[in-house]
């Protein structure tokens, strides 16, 4: 069973749902985001764990991990989840947390990866699916696919299209392990 962590639009969550993968629970760090609506529309339990409601990130992540495990989650997918996970959370799902990122890591980590690749004058960027560790977009790479930067106008859409194909593929493979 898969738990998906989200913060916003949720198009990668939608790709996982559309692929028929066993998404058991969706958790967000922000209430009211489109990703939570997508989960509810698919009949998947969804909840927001806002930092404001907790003493610190460690307590928030412990509560979120409990909730995911209560829903049978054994594989966690960060799909546009814009917060770092605390060591306590990582320990609850060892080697079983993946992230999708819109660059060829280790190039262009962080929240503005697409713009950063353009600003750097890169000819090629891409998509990475990797295991999550304690760093910002670090952790062992599972799969990467290159995407040409030009034409710039369509770059974001082309990157998202690759994400929506690659992430479900990798998650499906991890599910059978
Ligand atoms: C994706 O580009 C993902 O790689 C990045 O944030 C974006 C999230 O999009 N980490 P969505 O919420 O899945 O639509």
PDB file of C-alpha atoms and ligand atoms in Angstrom:
ATOM      1  CA  UNK A   1       0.000   0.000   0.000  1.00  0.00           C
ATOM      2  CA  UNK A   2       1.231   3.442  -0.975  1.00  0.00           C
ATOM      3  CA  UNK A   3       1.056   6.709   0.952  1.00  0.00           C
ATOM      4  CA  UNK A   4       1.488   9.877  -1.118  1.00  0.00           C
ATOM      5  CA  UNK A   5       2.785  13.145   0.361  1.00  0.00           C
ATOM      6  CA  UNK A   6       1.650  16.309  -1.412  1.00  0.00           C
ATOM      7  CA  UNK A   7       1.723  20.084  -1.032  1.00  0.00           C
ATOM      8  CA  UNK A   8      -0.104  21.547  -4.011  1.00  0.00           C
ATOM      9  CA  UNK A   9      -1.498  20.694  -7.400  1.00  0.00           C
ATOM     10  CA  UNK A  10      -1.223  16.924  -7.176  1.00  0.00           C
ATOM     11  CA  UNK A  11      -0.793  16.082 -10.848  1.00  0.00           C
ATOM     12  CA  UNK A  12       1.727  13.377  -9.947  1.00  0.00           C
ATOM     13  CA  UNK A  13      -0.720  11.971  -7.390  1.00  0.00           C
ATOM     14  CA  UNK A  14      -3.296  11.898 -10.198  1.00  0.00           C
ATOM     15  CA  UNK A  15      -0.875   9.978 -12.421  1.00  0.00           C
ATOM     16  CA  UNK A  16      -0.417   7.360  -9.661  1.00  0.00           C
ATOM     17  CA  UNK A  17      -4.192   7.078  -9.196  1.00  0.00           C
ATOM     18  CA  UNK A  18      -4.815   6.859 -12.947  1.00  0.00           C
ATOM     19  CA  UNK A  19      -2.209   4.102 -13.203  1.00  0.00           C
ATOM     20  CA  UNK A  20      -4.339   2.044 -10.801  1.00  0.00           C
ATOM     21  CA  UNK A  21      -1.640   1.876  -8.138  1.00  0.00           C
ATOM     22  CA  UNK A  22      -2.765   0.999  -4.598  1.00  0.00           C
ATOM     23  CA  UNK A  23      -2.798   4.470  -3.024  1.00  0.00           C
ATOM     24  CA  UNK A  24      -4.098   3.956   0.529  1.00  0.00           C
ATOM     25  CA  UNK A  25      -3.648   7.444   1.977  1.00  0.00           C
ATOM     26  CA  UNK A  26      -2.689  10.985   0.940  1.00  0.00           C
ATOM     27  CA  UNK A  27      -1.103  13.431   3.403  1.00  0.00           C
ATOM     28  CA  UNK A  28      -0.443  17.128   2.827  1.00  0.00           C
ATOM     29  CA  UNK A  29       1.457  19.713   4.833  1.00  0.00           C
ATOM     30  CA  UNK A  30      -1.036  22.311   3.578  1.00  0.00           C
ATOM     31  CA  UNK A  31      -4.835  22.234   3.886  1.00  0.00           C
ATOM     32  CA  UNK A  32      -7.124  23.146   1.025  1.00  0.00           C
ATOM     33  CA  UNK A  33      -4.813  22.146  -1.812  1.00  0.00           C
ATOM     34  CA  UNK A  34      -6.000  20.613  -5.078  1.00  0.00           C
ATOM     35  CA  UNK A  35      -4.127  17.373  -4.362  1.00  0.00           C
ATOM     36  CA  UNK A  36      -6.404  16.695  -1.360  1.00  0.00           C
ATOM     37  CA  UNK A  37      -9.466  17.219  -3.582  1.00  0.00           C
ATOM     38  CA  UNK A  38      -8.041  14.740  -6.080  1.00  0.00           C
ATOM     39  CA  UNK A  39      -7.590  12.155  -3.286  1.00  0.00           C
ATOM     40  CA  UNK A  40     -11.122  12.671  -2.034  1.00  0.00           C
ATOM     41  CA  UNK A  41     -12.524  12.421  -5.563  1.00  0.00           C
ATOM     42  CA  UNK A  42     -10.774   9.059  -5.878  1.00  0.00           C
ATOM     43  CA  UNK A  43     -12.175   7.908  -2.521  1.00  0.00           C
ATOM     44  CA  UNK A  44      -8.740   7.803  -0.887  1.00  0.00           C
ATOM     45  CA  UNK A  45      -8.395   8.889   2.775  1.00  0.00           C
ATOM     46  CA  UNK A  46      -6.722  12.307   2.830  1.00  0.00           C
ATOM     47  CA  UNK A  47      -5.555  14.569   5.629  1.00  0.00           C
ATOM     48  CA  UNK A  48      -3.542  17.749   6.170  1.00  0.00           C
ATOM     49  CA  UNK A  49      -0.797  17.864   8.812  1.00  0.00           C
ATOM     50  CA  UNK A  50      -0.020  21.562   9.147  1.00  0.00           C
ATOM     51  CA  UNK A  51       3.127  22.487  11.020  1.00  0.00           C
ATOM     52  CA  UNK A  52       1.173  25.122  12.960  1.00  0.00           C
ATOM     53  CA  UNK A  53      -0.786  22.434  14.783  1.00  0.00           C
ATOM     54  CA  UNK A  54       2.310  20.768  16.269  1.00  0.00           C
ATOM     55  CA  UNK A  55       5.200  21.558  18.619  1.00  0.00           C
ATOM     56  CA  UNK A  56       7.778  20.991  15.885  1.00  0.00           C
ATOM     57  CA  UNK A  57       8.423  19.135  12.609  1.00  0.00           C
ATOM     58  CA  UNK A  58       9.426  15.983  14.485  1.00  0.00           C
ATOM     59  CA  UNK A  59       6.076  15.755  16.238  1.00  0.00           C
ATOM     60  CA  UNK A  60       4.197  16.545  13.019  1.00  0.00           C
ATOM     61  CA  UNK A  61       6.112  13.880  11.096  1.00  0.00           C
ATOM     62  CA  UNK A  62       5.574  11.290  13.873  1.00  0.00           C
ATOM     63  CA  UNK A  63       1.819  11.922  13.778  1.00  0.00           C
ATOM     64  CA  UNK A  64       1.814  11.738   9.976  1.00  0.00           C
ATOM     65  CA  UNK A  65       3.831   8.475  10.028  1.00  0.00           C
ATOM     66  CA  UNK A  66       1.376   6.958  12.538  1.00  0.00           C
ATOM     67  CA  UNK A  67      -1.568   7.944  10.347  1.00  0.00           C
ATOM     68  CA  UNK A  68       0.056   6.490   7.229  1.00  0.00           C
ATOM     69  CA  UNK A  69       0.894   3.215   8.979  1.00  0.00           C
ATOM     70  CA  UNK A  70      -2.646   2.970  10.362  1.00  0.00           C
ATOM     71  CA  UNK A  71      -3.735   3.012   6.709  1.00  0.00           C
ATOM     72  CA  UNK A  72      -1.386   0.150   5.856  1.00  0.00           C
ATOM     73  CA  UNK A  73       1.206   2.239   4.045  1.00  0.00           C
ATOM     74  CA  UNK A  74       4.514   0.502   3.339  1.00  0.00           C
ATOM     75  CA  UNK A  75       5.847   2.736   0.551  1.00  0.00           C
ATOM     76  CA  UNK A  76       5.824   6.547   0.741  1.00  0.00           C
ATOM     77  CA  UNK A  77       5.875   8.664  -2.430  1.00  0.00           C
ATOM     78  CA  UNK A  78       6.717  12.361  -2.197  1.00  0.00           C
ATOM     79  CA  UNK A  79       4.821  13.854  -5.144  1.00  0.00           C
ATOM     80  CA  UNK A  80       5.389  17.587  -5.041  1.00  0.00           C
ATOM     81  CA  UNK A  81       5.864  17.503  -1.250  1.00  0.00           C
ATOM     82  CA  UNK A  82       7.699  20.735  -0.469  1.00  0.00           C
ATOM     83  CA  UNK A  83       9.080  19.977   3.014  1.00  0.00           C
ATOM     84  CA  UNK A  84      12.082  18.023   4.252  1.00  0.00           C
ATOM     85  CA  UNK A  85      11.224  14.866   6.206  1.00  0.00           C
ATOM     86  CA  UNK A  86      12.708  14.501   9.698  1.00  0.00           C
ATOM     87  CA  UNK A  87      15.040  11.593  10.600  1.00  0.00           C
ATOM     88  CA  UNK A  88      12.292  10.080  12.777  1.00  0.00           C
ATOM     89  CA  UNK A  89       9.986   9.829   9.744  1.00  0.00           C
ATOM     90  CA  UNK A  90      12.743   8.358   7.544  1.00  0.00           C
ATOM     91  CA  UNK A  91      13.374   5.675  10.186  1.00  0.00           C
ATOM     92  CA  UNK A  92       9.722   4.601  10.047  1.00  0.00           C
ATOM     93  CA  UNK A  93       9.972   3.714   6.320  1.00  0.00           C
ATOM     94  CA  UNK A  94      13.600   2.674   5.777  1.00  0.00           C
ATOM     95  CA  UNK A  95      14.564   2.655   2.068  1.00  0.00           C
ATOM     96  CA  UNK A  96      10.861   2.962   1.262  1.00  0.00           C
ATOM     97  CA  UNK A  97      10.448   6.686   0.536  1.00  0.00           C
ATOM     98  CA  UNK A  98      10.796   8.018  -3.010  1.00  0.00           C
ATOM     99  CA  UNK A  99      10.652  11.509  -4.502  1.00  0.00           C
ATOM    100  CA  UNK A 100      10.152  12.871  -8.009  1.00  0.00           C
ATOM    101  CA  UNK A 101      12.193  15.929  -8.925  1.00  0.00           C
ATOM    102  CA  UNK A 102      12.194  18.031 -12.125  1.00  0.00           C
ATOM    103  CA  UNK A 103      15.924  17.968 -12.951  1.00  0.00           C
ATOM    104  CA  UNK A 104      18.750  15.523 -13.521  1.00  0.00           C
ATOM    105  CA  UNK A 105      19.968  15.390  -9.913  1.00  0.00           C
ATOM    106  CA  UNK A 106      22.451  16.219  -8.473  1.00  0.00           C
ATOM    107  CA  UNK A 107      22.036  19.185 -10.826  1.00  0.00           C
ATOM    108  CA  UNK A 108      19.479  21.800  -9.799  1.00  0.00           C
ATOM    109  CA  UNK A 109      18.093  20.616  -6.456  1.00  0.00           C
ATOM    110  CA  UNK A 110      15.511  22.761  -4.672  1.00  0.00           C
ATOM    111  CA  UNK A 111      12.125  24.285  -5.362  1.00  0.00           C
ATOM    112  CA  UNK A 112      12.974  26.160  -8.614  1.00  0.00           C
ATOM    113  CA  UNK A 113      14.734  23.400 -10.517  1.00  0.00           C
ATOM    114  CA  UNK A 114      13.201  24.143 -13.926  1.00  0.00           C
ATOM    115  CA  UNK A 115      13.920  27.888 -13.789  1.00  0.00           C
ATOM    116  CA  UNK A 116      17.397  27.226 -12.412  1.00  0.00           C
ATOM    117  CA  UNK A 117      18.245  24.941 -15.355  1.00  0.00           C
ATOM    118  CA  UNK A 118      17.086  27.613 -17.821  1.00  0.00           C
ATOM    119  CA  UNK A 119      18.963  30.383 -15.979  1.00  0.00           C
ATOM    120  CA  UNK A 120      22.144  28.306 -16.021  1.00  0.00           C
ATOM    121  CA  UNK A 121      21.884  27.955 -19.798  1.00  0.00           C
ATOM    122  CA  UNK A 122      21.619  24.159 -19.626  1.00  0.00           C
ATOM    123  CA  UNK A 123      20.781  22.443 -22.921  1.00  0.00           C
ATOM    124  CA  UNK A 124      19.345  19.427 -21.184  1.00  0.00           C
ATOM    125  CA  UNK A 125      17.513  18.947 -17.928  1.00  0.00           C
ATOM    126  CA  UNK A 126      15.095  16.168 -16.987  1.00  0.00           C
ATOM    127  CA  UNK A 127      13.373  14.159 -14.311  1.00  0.00           C
ATOM    128  CA  UNK A 128      14.764  12.122 -11.428  1.00  0.00           C
ATOM    129  CA  UNK A 129      13.048   9.577  -9.202  1.00  0.00           C
ATOM    130  CA  UNK A 130      15.203   8.876  -6.162  1.00  0.00           C
ATOM    131  CA  UNK A 131      15.176   7.417  -2.671  1.00  0.00           C
ATOM    132  CA  UNK A 132      14.776  10.077   0.007  1.00  0.00           C
ATOM    133  CA  UNK A 133      17.386  10.655   2.687  1.00  0.00           C
ATOM    134  CA  UNK A 134      17.804  13.563   5.098  1.00  0.00           C
ATOM    135  CA  UNK A 135      19.044  16.044   2.460  1.00  0.00           C
ATOM    136  CA  UNK A 136      17.366  18.400   0.004  1.00  0.00           C
ATOM    137  CA  UNK A 137      16.783  16.298  -3.144  1.00  0.00           C
ATOM    138  CA  UNK A 138      19.661  13.966  -2.308  1.00  0.00           C
ATOM    139  CA  UNK A 139      19.528  10.171  -1.926  1.00  0.00           C
ATOM    140  CA  UNK A 140      20.268   7.369  -4.395  1.00  0.00           C
ATOM    141  CA  UNK A 141      18.888   7.820  -7.913  1.00  0.00           C
ATOM    142  CA  UNK A 142      16.474   5.104  -9.050  1.00  0.00           C
ATOM    143  CA  UNK A 143      15.616   6.401 -12.533  1.00  0.00           C
ATOM    144  CA  UNK A 144      16.381   9.479 -14.638  1.00  0.00           C
ATOM    145  CA  UNK A 145      15.223  10.706 -18.016  1.00  0.00           C
ATOM    146  CA  UNK A 146      16.632  13.667 -19.928  1.00  0.00           C
ATOM    147  CA  UNK A 147      14.453  16.434 -21.383  1.00  0.00           C
ATOM    148  CA  UNK A 148      15.808  19.096 -23.794  1.00  0.00           C
ATOM    149  CA  UNK A 149      15.396  22.636 -22.415  1.00  0.00           C
ATOM    150  CA  UNK A 150      14.284  24.098 -25.771  1.00  0.00           C
ATOM    151  CA  UNK A 151      11.655  25.060 -26.715  1.00  0.00           C
ATOM    152  CA  UNK A 152      11.481  26.854 -23.371  1.00  0.00           C
ATOM    153  CA  UNK A 153       7.745  27.618 -23.677  1.00  0.00           C
ATOM    154  CA  UNK A 154       6.837  23.948 -23.464  1.00  0.00           C
ATOM    155  CA  UNK A 155       9.580  22.815 -21.053  1.00  0.00           C
ATOM    156  CA  UNK A 156       7.425  22.678 -17.917  1.00  0.00           C
ATOM    157  CA  UNK A 157       4.705  20.704 -19.687  1.00  0.00           C
ATOM    158  CA  UNK A 158       7.240  18.299 -21.219  1.00  0.00           C
ATOM    159  CA  UNK A 159       8.899  17.726 -17.825  1.00  0.00           C
ATOM    160  CA  UNK A 160       5.541  17.056 -16.197  1.00  0.00           C
ATOM    161  CA  UNK A 161       4.626  14.601 -18.936  1.00  0.00           C
ATOM    162  CA  UNK A 162       7.825  12.648 -18.233  1.00  0.00           C
ATOM    163  CA  UNK A 163       7.160  12.759 -14.476  1.00  0.00           C
ATOM    164  CA  UNK A 164       3.657  11.416 -14.968  1.00  0.00           C
ATOM    165  CA  UNK A 165       5.008   8.437 -16.925  1.00  0.00           C
ATOM    166  CA  UNK A 166       8.219   7.744 -14.969  1.00  0.00           C
ATOM    167  CA  UNK A 167       6.902   7.998 -11.400  1.00  0.00           C
ATOM    168  CA  UNK A 168       4.101   5.418 -11.776  1.00  0.00           C
ATOM    169  CA  UNK A 169       6.545   3.083 -13.582  1.00  0.00           C
ATOM    170  CA  UNK A 170       9.078   3.199 -10.761  1.00  0.00           C
ATOM    171  CA  UNK A 171       6.424   2.997  -8.036  1.00  0.00           C
ATOM    172  CA  UNK A 172       4.897  -0.061  -9.702  1.00  0.00           C
ATOM    173  CA  UNK A 173       8.294  -1.767  -9.656  1.00  0.00           C
ATOM    174  CA  UNK A 174       8.829  -0.874  -5.974  1.00  0.00           C
ATOM    175  CA  UNK A 175       5.369  -2.191  -5.059  1.00  0.00           C
ATOM    176  CA  UNK A 176       6.263  -5.720  -6.049  1.00  0.00           C
ATOM    177  CA  UNK A 177       9.426  -5.715  -3.912  1.00  0.00           C
TER     178      UNK A 177
HETATM  179  C1  LIG B   1       6.616  18.368  -9.731  1.00  0.00           C
HETATM  180  O1  LIG B   1       7.277  19.020 -10.778  1.00  0.00           O
HETATM  181  C2  LIG B   1       7.609  17.636  -8.859  1.00  0.00           C
HETATM  182  O2  LIG B   1       8.679  17.112  -9.562  1.00  0.00           O
HETATM  183  C3  LIG B   1       8.082  18.729  -7.947  1.00  0.00           C
HETATM  184  O3  LIG B   1       6.929  19.504  -7.681  1.00  0.00           O
HETATM  185  C4  LIG B   1       6.009  19.390  -8.763  1.00  0.00           C
HETATM  186  C5  LIG B   1       4.711  18.925  -8.185  1.00  0.00           C
HETATM  187  O4  LIG B   1       3.667  18.904  -9.088  1.00  0.00           O
HETATM  188  N1  LIG B   1       8.731  18.171  -6.778  1.00  0.00           N
HETATM  189  P1  LIG B   1       2.294  18.188  -8.699  1.00  0.00           P
HETATM  190  O5  LIG B   1       1.831  18.733  -7.346  1.00  0.00           O
HETATM  191  O6  LIG B   1       2.495  16.712  -8.667  1.00  0.00           O
HETATM  192  O7  LIG B   1       1.346  18.606  -9.784  1.00  0.00           O
END
